Each structure stands twice: as C-alpha cells, then as structure tokens.
Amino acid sequence: MKVVVFGATGYIGGRLVPELLRAGHQVRVMARTPSKLDDVPWRDDVEVVPGDVTDLQSVAAALAGRQVLYYLVHSLVQRDFVDVDRRAAHLVGEAAHAAGLQRIVYLGGLVPESEELSPHLASRAEVGETLRASGVPTAELRAAVILGSGSASFEMLRYLSERLPAMITPRWVKNRIQPIAVRDVLYYLVGAASLPAEVNRSFDIGGPDVFTYLTMMRKYAVIAGLPRRVVVPVPVLTPWLSAQWVNLVTPVPRSIAVPLMESLIHEVVCREHDIAEYIPDPPEGAIGYERAVELALTRIKDLDVPTRWSDADSSPAPSDPLPSDPSWSGGTLYKDERETTTSASPEALWDVIEAIGGETGWYSFPLAWSVRGWIDRVTGGVGLRRGRRDPRWLRVGEALDWWRVEELDRPRLLRLRAEMKVPGDAWLELSVIPNDDGGTTYRQRALFRPNGLAGHLYWASIVPFHNAIFSGMARNITGEAAATPDDHS
C-alpha cells in the first residue's frame, strides 16, 4: 500500500518505517527537518518530504496520493503540548478526509477506566477521538509502558533499578501495569494498515504479563544480575516530586519524566483484546516481560539501538536562523574561535571528532563539564546523561549529551546545537581542514546568540572559563588525533 508516516524521526517511527518496507509497502515520510534522516539505513528506500503537522499546505502535500497515514506525533516536551496536539489532530484529520485516505493508524496511550486522566493521557486520548471523528477510518492502538532499547519508559526503569540499590518511592509503584515489547507494538502497527474499512475504533494492546512497577524493578534487577533492590513505598511523594528524582538519577529529563510519572498513578491494564479478531497474535506469541528486557539489554550491549527516546527534537523550528547563514540577522553573536594545526591526517582527526562525548568525554576539564551538566539537570534540562547512540558514528538530528547534531558533513564539519538551559541559542562547530603542505588544521567555534539582558550576562559570566575549557579542548583533540595510529593510511 502507499503509506505516509508522520513522526518518522521519533522512537517508534524510526523503527516502524523499515518494518513497513519489509512488508512491501511504498513509504513516504514527512519530517520537519528532513536532513535528520540523511544517515538512516532506509533513507534511499523512502520518499522524504518536508512539513509540519501544524501547517496545512505541507500536510496536504504529504498526504497526496497516499492510502494510509501513520500518525506518531506527540508534542510532549512543549509546555502547551495539549493545545498543540489538539490543533494538529484537527488539521491532520480534516486534511486526511479531504485527500480521500482509506485509513489512519495512531499510537496512543492505554486509558484507565473511570478515572480522571493526567494531562498527558487525556491529550493522547483526545487526539485519538479527534482522528476517529475525522471521517477517515482510524485505528487507535493504545499501549502502556513500551519496553525496548532506547525507549523513555525502559530507560527510566533501567536507571532507577541499576543506580539505586535502595529507594523511597510513592505508593503508585504498587499499581498494576501491562507492558508491551516494542517488537509487538510494531507488529500491530504494521498489521493495522490492512484493517477492514468499517473499523473505526480504539484497541488495547499489551504483553502477556501484568505486574506492579515495583515488581518490574525487582525483576529487572534479577535479569540484569543486580542484587535485590530495597524499595520502601511512602504516601507523600507526588508524581511531580518523583519526576524531580527521575530527572536527577536517570537520563530522562523532567519535561518527559513528569508526564510519564503522572501516567503511572493510574492502573493501566488492557480491558479487551479485540485486535485479535482482525490481526492474529504474533506467530511466536506475545513477548513476555523478562524476554523483552533481555532483548533490550542485548541491543544495548551490542550497540545496536536504532532509535532512542532522545531522537525527538526539542530544539527550535528549523526555519530559525543558523550562525552559518549568509543572511544571518540574529543580532549579537558571541564567538570563541580556536584554530591549531596537527600532524595527524584529516581522517584521523575526524575520527576523534566524531567519537566525542558520551563515555569518551569532551577532552577538556571534565569536572567543569560534569558540574555544568548537573546544573542543567537541576534546572530541568537534559544534562550530560543522554550520552551517545553509538560510540563512533553520529547521525544528523540525534542527541549527543546536551547537544543535538545539527549538521554532519563527514569528514569536514560537525555542528552541534545546545539543548541545555541557557538564555539564548548556542552552537559548537568542529572543523577539519586539510593542509596543502601536509598535516591538518583543526578549527573550533563556540557561538552564542543571547536572548535579552540575561543572555549577555550569561556570556560575560562564562568568558573567564573559556581559555581553560576551549583551548584545552582544541589542544587535547589534536593531541589525541596525532597520538592515535592512523587506520586510514
């Protein structure tokens, strides 16, 4: 079938596209920043069009000539995500009806019965209702905790279990949850494209096990070979306070931890399994909790994590000016520029640059980077713990500690855009320039566009530290490249 995917740069969308291709479908994807897909393995097998779910013209163009729409968009990290998602769902639903689509497939959240929903769950349910009312037959698949390498829910479970041998938790850890493996989510999503035309409803999807969150943590510890976790539930920790703890202990930032925690105050268990009337259970049966955790940990160990929760972009719109734009008109732009030569080959220097961050670090004053990361976490930012998807290779659009890869021109330029909490916009550019007489020039630029007086004061406050941080960074990167045997020679 001719399908289009909205949200292909996200955690589920990035894994769904190759499954749709394997099923024989013709796939088009709409992305706000198409360049984020330049390095994905399936890029040459799909049609990529630019667009945004809040822009009618681009949505209509993306839907033209398609039969099935996969809607995998959620504005979770935005403060006004409820309003944004509501407007987008109405616009997309009306455009899909006008385009004559046969089917919409939407992945929502499992909705508890007869309870007041958290804003997160209520918004997802409202989006599903809006799409079902669009006049286009819609299958809304509702899932609770999705277990898979790189998912926000799994990373939260993993880090809480691994880093805290003893913890005080709110009483909702005794609520029942029916998790589902990401492989089974993808299986049902692919199957939903071929549902009969008269099907216009929601379906609960879940794995075979129903556990409390407390049991899930203890079972994770057993599977991961950790000592038994001591958990003391108390009635005083609100979801908001719990999210602050998650923000500090795990890579999941507060903006995502809060809605996740608010959802966990409910018991989320499937009330029906009607999907089986249309899509048979997976051939080998639904994946149980223990097996799902084992698969996720194996992927992490093998460095085979195709998508992560941090793939969702929280940066400003791509139409915002970049520091490299010839027509830059962003007012004041502060710069810290360093340049040095090295005997290392351009390829050897690039290998060091592309492997920066994560466990490797930033080649300069580790304590300063660590302290800045903790300050960012305390203020609700992403901090340094997002790490890297792969220790050697980067892709445009993916997270790298508190940065996001904005441009990757291998082996010449790496531009990172900061997602830390700062009063302005910040970039870090690392460039490789071959020299005619042999050797290589390394160029490094830290750029900052201040936002108001606070931005100017922020830059002035950190300038005294630049010489220690940035000069050391340039010196250590070139030194590492010169000292490393050149595998490219």
Short mmCIF file of C-alpha atoms in Angstrom, two decimals:
data_model
loop_
_atom_site.label_atom_id
_atom_site.label_comp_id
_atom_site.label_asym_id
_atom_site.label_seq_id
_atom_site.Cartn_x
_atom_site.Cartn_y
_atom_site.Cartn_z
CA MET A 1 0.00 0.00 0.00
CA LYS A 2 1.00 3.64 -0.35
CA VAL A 3 1.60 4.84 3.19
CA VAL A 4 2.88 8.04 4.76
CA VAL A 5 4.44 8.29 8.21
CA PHE A 6 4.25 11.42 10.35
CA GLY A 7 6.84 11.15 13.11
CA ALA A 8 9.46 9.03 11.35
CA THR A 9 12.29 10.77 13.21
CA GLY A 10 10.92 9.64 16.58
CA TYR A 11 11.49 6.49 18.61
CA ILE A 12 8.61 4.40 17.22
CA GLY A 13 8.52 5.97 13.76
CA GLY A 14 12.20 5.30 13.12
CA ARG A 15 11.64 1.61 13.82
CA LEU A 16 8.29 1.35 12.04
CA VAL A 17 9.49 2.56 8.63
CA PRO A 18 11.83 -0.40 7.95
CA GLU A 19 9.08 -2.79 9.09
CA LEU A 20 6.65 -1.23 6.61
CA LEU A 21 9.24 -1.57 3.86
CA ARG A 22 9.78 -5.23 4.74
CA ALA A 23 6.00 -5.71 4.48
CA GLY A 24 6.15 -4.44 0.88
CA HIS A 25 4.57 -1.01 1.33
CA GLN A 26 5.60 2.14 -0.54
CA VAL A 27 6.61 4.59 2.16
CA ARG A 28 6.69 8.37 2.22
CA VAL A 29 7.72 10.20 5.38
CA MET A 30 7.11 13.80 6.37
CA ALA A 31 9.74 15.39 8.59
CA ARG A 32 10.10 18.88 9.95
CA THR A 33 13.84 18.54 9.39
CA PRO A 34 14.41 16.09 6.50
CA SER A 35 18.19 16.17 6.98
CA LYS A 36 17.73 14.23 10.22
CA LEU A 37 17.03 11.20 8.03
CA ASP A 38 20.09 11.53 5.81
CA ASP A 39 22.05 8.80 7.60
CA VAL A 40 19.33 6.28 8.49
CA PRO A 41 19.81 2.91 6.73
CA TRP A 42 16.45 3.07 4.93
CA ARG A 43 16.80 6.63 3.57
CA ASP A 44 17.15 5.59 -0.09
CA ASP A 45 14.09 3.33 0.11
CA VAL A 46 11.57 6.03 1.05
CA GLU A 47 10.36 9.37 -0.21
CA VAL A 48 11.07 12.19 2.24
CA VAL A 49 9.08 15.43 2.14
CA PRO A 50 9.44 18.46 4.42
CA GLY A 51 6.50 19.51 6.53
CA ASP A 52 4.95 20.15 9.90
CA VAL A 53 1.69 18.79 11.32
CA THR A 54 0.55 22.33 12.12
CA ASP A 55 0.99 23.52 8.50
CA LEU A 56 -1.96 22.64 6.28
CA GLN A 57 -0.15 23.10 2.98
CA SER A 58 2.71 20.73 3.82
CA VAL A 59 0.34 18.18 5.37
CA ALA A 60 -1.87 18.17 2.26
CA ALA A 61 1.19 17.70 0.03
CA ALA A 62 2.43 14.80 2.16
CA LEU A 63 -0.97 13.06 2.06
CA ALA A 64 -1.50 13.43 -1.68
CA GLY A 65 -1.78 10.06 -3.39
CA ARG A 66 -1.46 8.07 -0.15
CA GLN A 67 -3.81 5.41 1.21
CA VAL A 68 -2.71 5.05 4.84
CA LEU A 69 -1.40 7.60 7.34
CA TYR A 70 0.60 6.62 10.41
CA TYR A 71 0.27 9.42 12.93
CA LEU A 72 3.07 9.11 15.52
CA VAL A 73 3.42 12.73 16.61
CA HIS A 74 3.23 13.97 20.19
CA SER A 75 4.39 17.39 21.45
CA LEU A 76 5.33 16.12 24.89
CA VAL A 77 8.27 18.42 25.59
CA GLN A 78 6.35 21.63 24.84
CA ARG A 79 4.65 23.48 27.68
CA ASP A 80 1.45 23.87 25.69
CA PHE A 81 1.51 20.32 24.29
CA VAL A 82 -2.23 19.84 24.88
CA ASP A 83 -3.18 22.78 22.65
CA VAL A 84 -0.54 21.97 20.03
CA ASP A 85 -1.64 18.34 19.75
CA ARG A 86 -5.31 19.32 19.63
CA ARG A 87 -4.78 21.77 16.75
CA ALA A 88 -2.55 19.35 14.86
CA ALA A 89 -5.03 16.46 15.19
CA HIS A 90 -7.92 18.57 13.84
CA LEU A 91 -5.81 19.85 10.94
CA VAL A 92 -4.44 16.41 10.01
CA GLY A 93 -7.85 14.75 10.33
CA GLU A 94 -9.52 17.28 8.03
CA ALA A 95 -6.66 17.08 5.51
CA ALA A 96 -6.76 13.27 5.52
CA HIS A 97 -10.51 13.31 4.82
CA ALA A 98 -10.06 15.84 2.01
CA ALA A 99 -7.28 13.69 0.49
CA GLY A 100 -9.52 10.62 0.48
CA LEU A 101 -7.31 8.46 2.68
CA GLN A 102 -8.51 4.94 3.45
CA ARG A 103 -7.03 4.59 6.90
CA ILE A 104 -5.32 6.43 9.78
CA VAL A 105 -3.27 4.47 12.31
CA TYR A 106 -2.48 6.23 15.59
CA LEU A 107 -0.47 5.01 18.58
CA GLY A 108 -2.00 6.32 21.81
CA GLY A 109 -1.83 5.50 25.49
CA LEU A 110 -3.76 2.90 27.44
CA VAL A 111 -6.67 4.70 29.13
CA PRO A 112 -7.72 3.56 32.62
CA GLU A 113 -11.43 3.12 33.27
CA SER A 114 -13.46 5.63 35.31
CA GLU A 115 -10.52 7.77 36.43
CA GLU A 116 -9.54 11.39 35.97
CA LEU A 117 -6.71 11.27 33.48
CA SER A 118 -3.38 13.04 33.69
CA PRO A 119 -2.91 15.83 31.10
CA HIS A 120 -0.58 13.53 29.17
CA LEU A 121 -3.02 10.62 28.89
CA ALA A 122 -6.02 12.92 28.39
CA SER A 123 -4.27 14.64 25.48
CA ARG A 124 -3.40 11.37 23.78
CA ALA A 125 -6.97 10.13 24.20
CA GLU A 126 -8.32 13.40 22.78
CA VAL A 127 -6.09 13.08 19.71
CA GLY A 128 -7.44 9.59 19.11
CA GLU A 129 -11.04 10.77 19.41
CA THR A 130 -10.38 13.65 17.03
CA LEU A 131 -8.87 11.39 14.37
CA ARG A 132 -11.71 8.87 14.69
CA ALA A 133 -14.19 11.69 14.17
CA SER A 134 -12.41 12.92 11.03
CA GLY A 135 -14.42 10.77 8.62
CA VAL A 136 -11.37 8.61 7.85
CA PRO A 137 -11.47 5.11 9.42
CA THR A 138 -8.97 5.25 12.27
CA ALA A 139 -7.32 2.51 14.29
CA GLU A 140 -6.07 3.85 17.61
CA LEU A 141 -3.70 1.37 19.24
CA ARG A 142 -3.42 2.02 22.97
CA ALA A 143 -0.30 0.84 24.80
CA ALA A 144 1.01 1.34 28.33
CA VAL A 145 4.74 1.02 29.08
CA ILE A 146 6.69 0.14 25.91
CA LEU A 147 9.76 -1.98 26.59
CA GLY A 148 12.60 -1.62 24.13
CA SER A 149 16.18 -0.44 24.00
CA GLY A 150 16.17 3.34 24.00
CA SER A 151 12.53 3.91 24.97
CA ALA A 152 11.95 6.55 27.67
CA SER A 153 9.95 4.10 29.80
CA PHE A 154 12.65 1.43 29.60
CA GLU A 155 15.49 3.87 30.27
CA MET A 156 13.67 5.19 33.35
CA LEU A 157 13.13 1.63 34.64
CA ARG A 158 16.70 0.66 33.82
CA TYR A 159 18.47 3.55 35.50
CA LEU A 160 16.24 3.56 38.59
CA SER A 161 16.89 -0.16 39.05
CA GLU A 162 20.64 -0.04 38.34
CA ARG A 163 21.64 3.13 40.18
CA LEU A 164 19.53 2.87 43.31
CA PRO A 165 20.02 -0.29 45.38
CA ALA A 166 17.60 1.24 47.88
CA MET A 167 14.96 3.84 47.20
CA ILE A 168 11.93 5.55 48.69
CA THR A 169 9.07 5.54 46.21
CA PRO A 170 5.48 6.78 46.03
CA ARG A 171 2.69 4.30 46.60
CA TRP A 172 1.83 4.15 42.90
CA VAL A 173 4.71 1.68 42.44
CA LYS A 174 2.12 -0.88 43.58
CA ASN A 175 -0.24 -0.01 40.72
CA ARG A 176 -0.62 -2.70 38.07
CA ILE A 177 0.84 -2.15 34.59
CA GLN A 178 0.65 -4.24 31.43
CA PRO A 179 3.85 -3.52 29.50
CA ILE A 180 4.39 -4.48 25.87
CA ALA A 181 7.57 -5.18 23.91
CA VAL A 182 8.34 -2.67 21.16
CA ARG A 183 8.54 -5.55 18.67
CA ASP A 184 4.89 -6.39 19.33
CA VAL A 185 3.89 -2.73 19.05
CA LEU A 186 5.48 -2.60 15.60
CA TYR A 187 3.79 -5.88 14.63
CA TYR A 188 0.34 -4.49 15.41
CA LEU A 189 1.09 -1.15 13.77
CA VAL A 190 2.07 -2.82 10.50
CA GLY A 191 -0.98 -5.07 10.60
CA ALA A 192 -3.34 -2.15 11.22
CA ALA A 193 -2.76 -0.82 7.68
CA SER A 194 -4.90 -3.65 6.30
CA LEU A 195 -7.87 -3.45 8.68
CA PRO A 196 -11.34 -3.56 7.06
CA ALA A 197 -12.74 -0.18 6.02
CA GLU A 198 -15.54 -0.31 8.61
CA VAL A 199 -13.13 -0.48 11.57
CA ASN A 200 -13.01 2.90 13.30
CA ARG A 201 -12.17 2.39 16.95
CA SER A 202 -9.51 2.04 19.61
CA PHE A 203 -7.76 -1.23 20.52
CA ASP A 204 -5.90 -2.04 23.75
CA ILE A 205 -2.59 -3.75 23.09
CA GLY A 206 -0.37 -5.24 25.79
CA GLY A 207 2.03 -8.04 26.57
CA PRO A 208 1.11 -11.28 28.37
CA ASP A 209 2.22 -10.08 31.83
CA VAL A 210 0.62 -7.73 34.34
CA PHE A 211 2.95 -6.51 37.09
CA THR A 212 3.26 -3.65 39.53
CA TYR A 213 6.04 -1.17 38.81
CA LEU A 214 7.71 -2.43 41.99
CA THR A 215 7.73 -5.99 40.61
CA MET A 216 9.05 -4.73 37.28
CA MET A 217 12.02 -3.07 39.02
CA ARG A 218 12.80 -6.16 41.08
CA LYS A 219 12.51 -8.48 38.07
CA TYR A 220 14.75 -6.15 36.07
CA ALA A 221 17.40 -6.42 38.80
CA VAL A 222 17.29 -10.23 38.59
CA ILE A 223 17.57 -10.22 34.77
CA ALA A 224 20.43 -7.70 34.84
CA GLY A 225 22.29 -9.66 37.55
CA LEU A 226 21.91 -6.96 40.22
CA PRO A 227 21.43 -7.53 43.96
CA ARG A 228 17.86 -7.39 45.23
CA ARG A 229 16.53 -3.83 45.29
CA VAL A 230 15.14 -2.44 48.56
CA VAL A 231 12.06 -0.33 47.85
CA VAL A 232 10.10 1.49 50.54
CA PRO A 233 6.78 2.93 49.28
CA VAL A 234 5.57 6.06 51.09
CA PRO A 235 2.35 8.05 50.53
CA VAL A 236 3.89 11.52 50.34
CA LEU A 237 5.80 11.62 47.05
CA THR A 238 3.69 13.26 44.36
CA PRO A 239 4.26 12.49 40.68
CA TRP A 240 5.89 15.90 40.34
CA LEU A 241 8.35 15.22 43.18
CA SER A 242 9.01 11.75 41.81
CA ALA A 243 9.80 13.27 38.43
CA GLN A 244 12.42 15.53 40.01
CA TRP A 245 14.13 12.44 41.37
CA VAL A 246 13.94 10.69 37.99
CA ASN A 247 15.37 13.86 36.39
CA LEU A 248 18.44 13.66 38.63
CA VAL A 249 19.03 9.90 38.60
CA THR A 250 18.17 8.89 35.02
CA PRO A 251 18.84 10.39 31.56
CA VAL A 252 15.12 11.20 31.21
CA PRO A 253 14.68 14.98 31.68
CA ARG A 254 11.96 16.50 33.83
CA SER A 255 9.92 17.61 30.81
CA ILE A 256 9.38 13.94 29.90
CA ALA A 257 9.56 12.42 33.39
CA VAL A 258 6.62 14.49 34.71
CA PRO A 259 4.01 13.22 32.21
CA LEU A 260 5.37 9.67 32.49
CA MET A 261 5.03 9.76 36.26
CA GLU A 262 1.58 11.32 36.06
CA SER A 263 0.50 8.42 33.85
CA LEU A 264 1.84 5.83 36.31
CA ILE A 265 -0.55 6.98 39.04
CA HIS A 266 -3.18 5.02 37.10
CA GLU A 267 -3.51 1.27 36.77
CA VAL A 268 -3.03 0.69 33.06
CA VAL A 269 -4.21 -2.78 32.12
CA CYS A 270 -5.86 -3.88 28.87
CA ARG A 271 -9.63 -4.24 29.17
CA GLU A 272 -10.01 -6.07 25.86
CA HIS A 273 -8.00 -7.92 23.23
CA ASP A 274 -10.33 -7.29 20.30
CA ILE A 275 -7.38 -6.63 18.00
CA ALA A 276 -7.05 -10.43 17.72
CA GLU A 277 -10.30 -10.53 15.70
CA TYR A 278 -8.51 -8.67 12.90
CA ILE A 279 -4.77 -9.20 13.47
CA PRO A 280 -3.67 -12.61 14.77
CA ASP A 281 -1.26 -12.69 17.69
CA PRO A 282 2.44 -12.66 16.68
CA PRO A 283 3.47 -16.03 15.24
CA GLU A 284 5.63 -16.91 18.25
CA GLY A 285 3.21 -15.35 20.72
CA ALA A 286 3.41 -12.01 22.51
CA ILE A 287 6.79 -11.31 24.12
CA GLY A 288 6.77 -11.53 27.91
CA TYR A 289 8.34 -9.03 30.29
CA GLU A 290 11.52 -10.97 31.01
CA ARG A 291 12.19 -11.67 27.34
CA ALA A 292 11.52 -8.03 26.40
CA VAL A 293 14.06 -6.82 28.98
CA GLU A 294 16.62 -9.40 27.80
CA LEU A 295 16.20 -8.29 24.18
CA ALA A 296 16.57 -4.62 25.13
CA LEU A 297 19.70 -5.24 27.20
CA THR A 298 21.22 -7.31 24.39
CA ARG A 299 20.64 -4.48 21.93
CA ILE A 300 22.32 -2.04 24.31
CA LYS A 301 25.27 -4.38 24.89
CA ASP A 302 25.72 -4.93 21.15
CA LEU A 303 25.49 -1.18 20.42
CA ASP A 304 22.52 -1.95 18.18
CA VAL A 305 19.99 0.69 19.25
CA PRO A 306 18.42 2.08 16.05
CA THR A 307 16.32 4.77 17.77
CA ARG A 308 16.15 6.36 21.23
CA TRP A 309 13.64 8.50 23.11
CA SER A 310 16.04 11.43 22.73
CA ASP A 311 15.63 11.33 18.94
CA ALA A 312 12.60 13.58 19.46
CA ASP A 313 13.80 17.11 18.71
CA SER A 314 13.23 19.77 21.37
CA SER A 315 15.16 22.46 19.51
CA PRO A 316 13.56 25.48 17.85
CA ALA A 317 11.99 25.22 14.41
CA PRO A 318 14.36 24.57 11.50
CA SER A 319 13.37 27.91 10.00
CA ASP A 320 15.26 29.65 12.79
CA PRO A 321 18.49 31.25 11.55
CA LEU A 322 21.73 29.34 11.88
CA PRO A 323 25.06 31.01 12.65
CA SER A 324 26.35 29.90 9.25
CA ASP A 325 23.55 31.54 7.26
CA PRO A 326 24.94 34.20 4.87
CA SER A 327 21.92 36.35 5.69
CA TRP A 328 22.38 35.98 9.44
CA SER A 329 20.28 38.64 11.09
CA GLY A 330 20.10 37.40 14.65
CA GLY A 331 21.67 40.48 16.23
CA THR A 332 24.59 39.91 18.58
CA LEU A 333 26.50 36.70 18.03
CA TYR A 334 29.27 35.99 20.52
CA LYS A 335 32.14 33.78 19.34
CA ASP A 336 35.01 31.87 20.83
CA GLU A 337 37.23 30.68 17.95
CA ARG A 338 40.28 28.43 18.17
CA GLU A 339 42.49 27.07 15.42
CA THR A 340 45.51 24.77 15.59
CA THR A 341 47.48 22.55 13.27
CA THR A 342 48.37 18.90 13.80
CA SER A 343 50.50 16.32 12.07
CA ALA A 344 47.54 13.94 12.13
CA SER A 345 45.79 13.15 8.86
CA PRO A 346 42.34 14.69 8.23
CA GLU A 347 40.80 11.21 8.59
CA ALA A 348 42.46 10.56 11.95
CA LEU A 349 41.38 13.95 13.27
CA TRP A 350 37.82 13.39 12.07
CA ASP A 351 37.66 10.01 13.82
CA VAL A 352 38.43 11.75 17.12
CA ILE A 353 35.87 14.48 16.49
CA GLU A 354 33.03 12.11 15.55
CA ALA A 355 33.66 9.98 18.65
CA ILE A 356 33.43 12.93 21.05
CA GLY A 357 31.07 12.99 24.01
CA GLY A 358 29.36 10.13 25.84
CA GLU A 359 31.83 7.83 27.59
CA THR A 360 34.72 9.45 25.69
CA GLY A 361 34.06 12.89 27.15
CA TRP A 362 34.86 16.32 25.77
CA TYR A 363 38.66 16.45 26.06
CA SER A 364 38.64 19.39 28.43
CA PHE A 365 38.27 19.97 32.18
CA PRO A 366 35.94 17.01 32.95
CA LEU A 367 34.89 18.43 36.31
CA ALA A 368 33.63 21.65 34.69
CA TRP A 369 31.57 19.72 32.14
CA SER A 370 30.19 17.46 34.86
CA VAL A 371 29.21 20.38 37.10
CA ARG A 372 27.57 22.18 34.17
CA GLY A 373 25.65 19.01 33.38
CA TRP A 374 24.36 18.69 36.93
CA ILE A 375 23.32 22.35 36.99
CA ASP A 376 21.38 21.74 33.81
CA ARG A 377 19.63 18.68 35.32
CA VAL A 378 18.67 20.57 38.47
CA THR A 379 17.11 23.35 36.38
CA GLY A 380 15.12 20.83 34.34
CA GLY A 381 17.47 20.46 31.38
CA VAL A 382 18.77 17.31 29.69
CA GLY A 383 22.24 17.32 31.28
CA LEU A 384 25.03 15.10 30.03
CA ARG A 385 23.50 11.68 30.66
CA ARG A 386 21.78 11.25 27.31
CA GLY A 387 25.18 10.08 26.07
CA ARG A 388 25.55 8.67 22.56
CA ARG A 389 23.62 6.17 20.47
CA ASP A 390 26.83 4.70 19.01
CA PRO A 391 30.41 5.22 20.29
CA ARG A 392 31.86 6.06 16.85
CA TRP A 393 29.14 7.14 14.41
CA LEU A 394 26.77 10.09 14.56
CA ARG A 395 23.62 10.93 12.63
CA VAL A 396 22.07 14.33 11.95
CA GLY A 397 19.31 15.02 14.43
CA GLU A 398 20.38 12.63 17.17
CA ALA A 399 21.18 13.64 20.73
CA LEU A 400 24.78 13.83 21.95
CA ASP A 401 24.83 14.57 25.70
CA TRP A 402 23.25 18.04 25.99
CA TRP A 403 23.79 18.78 22.30
CA ARG A 404 21.93 17.74 19.17
CA VAL A 405 23.73 17.03 15.91
CA GLU A 406 22.57 19.80 13.60
CA GLU A 407 24.97 19.33 10.68
CA LEU A 408 27.30 16.49 9.81
CA ASP A 409 29.49 16.92 6.73
CA ARG A 410 31.78 13.93 7.07
CA PRO A 411 34.82 14.31 7.26
CA ARG A 412 34.85 18.11 7.39
CA LEU A 413 32.29 19.63 9.77
CA LEU A 414 30.35 18.69 12.89
CA ARG A 415 27.92 21.32 14.17
CA LEU A 416 26.13 20.78 17.47
CA ARG A 417 23.23 22.82 18.79
CA ALA A 418 22.86 23.11 22.56
CA GLU A 419 19.71 21.86 24.29
CA MET A 420 20.89 22.83 27.76
CA LYS A 421 19.04 25.53 29.70
CA VAL A 422 20.66 28.79 28.58
CA PRO A 423 19.24 32.29 27.93
CA GLY A 424 19.86 32.13 24.20
CA ASP A 425 20.98 29.78 21.43
CA ALA A 426 24.37 28.07 21.48
CA TRP A 427 26.34 26.07 18.92
CA LEU A 428 29.66 24.25 18.84
CA GLU A 429 31.38 23.72 15.48
CA LEU A 430 34.34 21.38 14.98
CA SER A 431 36.01 21.52 11.54
CA VAL A 432 38.77 19.63 9.73
CA ILE A 433 40.77 21.43 7.01
CA PRO A 434 43.48 19.53 5.07
CA ASN A 435 46.69 21.49 4.56
CA ASP A 436 48.47 21.66 1.20
CA ASP A 437 51.85 21.04 2.81
CA GLY A 438 50.68 18.03 4.81
CA GLY A 439 49.04 17.83 8.19
CA THR A 440 45.66 19.22 9.14
CA THR A 441 44.13 22.37 10.59
CA TYR A 442 41.56 21.95 13.37
CA ARG A 443 39.06 24.80 13.71
CA GLN A 444 36.72 25.13 16.67
CA ARG A 445 33.96 27.71 17.14
CA ALA A 446 31.66 28.20 20.12
CA LEU A 447 28.80 30.51 19.15
CA PHE A 448 26.13 32.10 21.33
CA ARG A 449 23.15 34.25 20.38
CA PRO A 450 21.93 35.90 23.62
CA ASN A 451 18.28 36.32 24.48
CA GLY A 452 17.87 39.64 26.25
CA LEU A 453 19.96 41.01 29.10
CA ALA A 454 20.14 37.59 30.78
CA GLY A 455 21.86 36.19 27.70
CA HIS A 456 24.50 38.92 27.62
CA LEU A 457 25.18 38.48 31.35
CA TYR A 458 25.42 34.70 30.91
CA TRP A 459 28.08 35.03 28.21
CA ALA A 460 30.05 37.55 30.28
CA SER A 461 29.98 35.18 33.26
CA ILE A 462 31.46 32.23 31.36
CA VAL A 463 34.08 34.08 29.27
CA PRO A 464 36.71 33.81 32.07
CA PHE A 465 36.48 29.99 31.86
CA HIS A 466 36.75 29.78 28.08
CA ASN A 467 40.51 29.75 27.86
CA ALA A 468 40.77 26.78 30.19
CA ILE A 469 37.88 24.88 28.61
CA PHE A 470 38.08 25.62 24.89
CA SER A 471 41.83 25.97 24.43
CA GLY A 472 42.33 22.73 26.32
CA MET A 473 39.67 21.09 24.17
CA ALA A 474 41.41 22.09 20.93
CA ARG A 475 44.81 21.02 22.25
CA ASN A 476 43.62 17.65 23.53
CA ILE A 477 41.59 16.75 20.42
CA THR A 478 44.53 17.41 18.09
CA GLY A 479 46.88 15.67 20.50
CA GLU A 480 44.66 12.59 20.59
CA ALA A 481 44.48 12.52 16.78
CA ALA A 482 48.28 12.78 16.44
CA ALA A 483 48.90 10.06 19.02
CA THR A 484 46.39 7.60 17.55
CA PRO A 485 47.62 5.22 14.81
CA ASP A 486 46.05 6.23 11.52
CA ASP A 487 43.94 3.31 10.29
CA HIS A 488 43.24 5.18 7.04
CA SER A 489 46.83 5.27 5.81
#
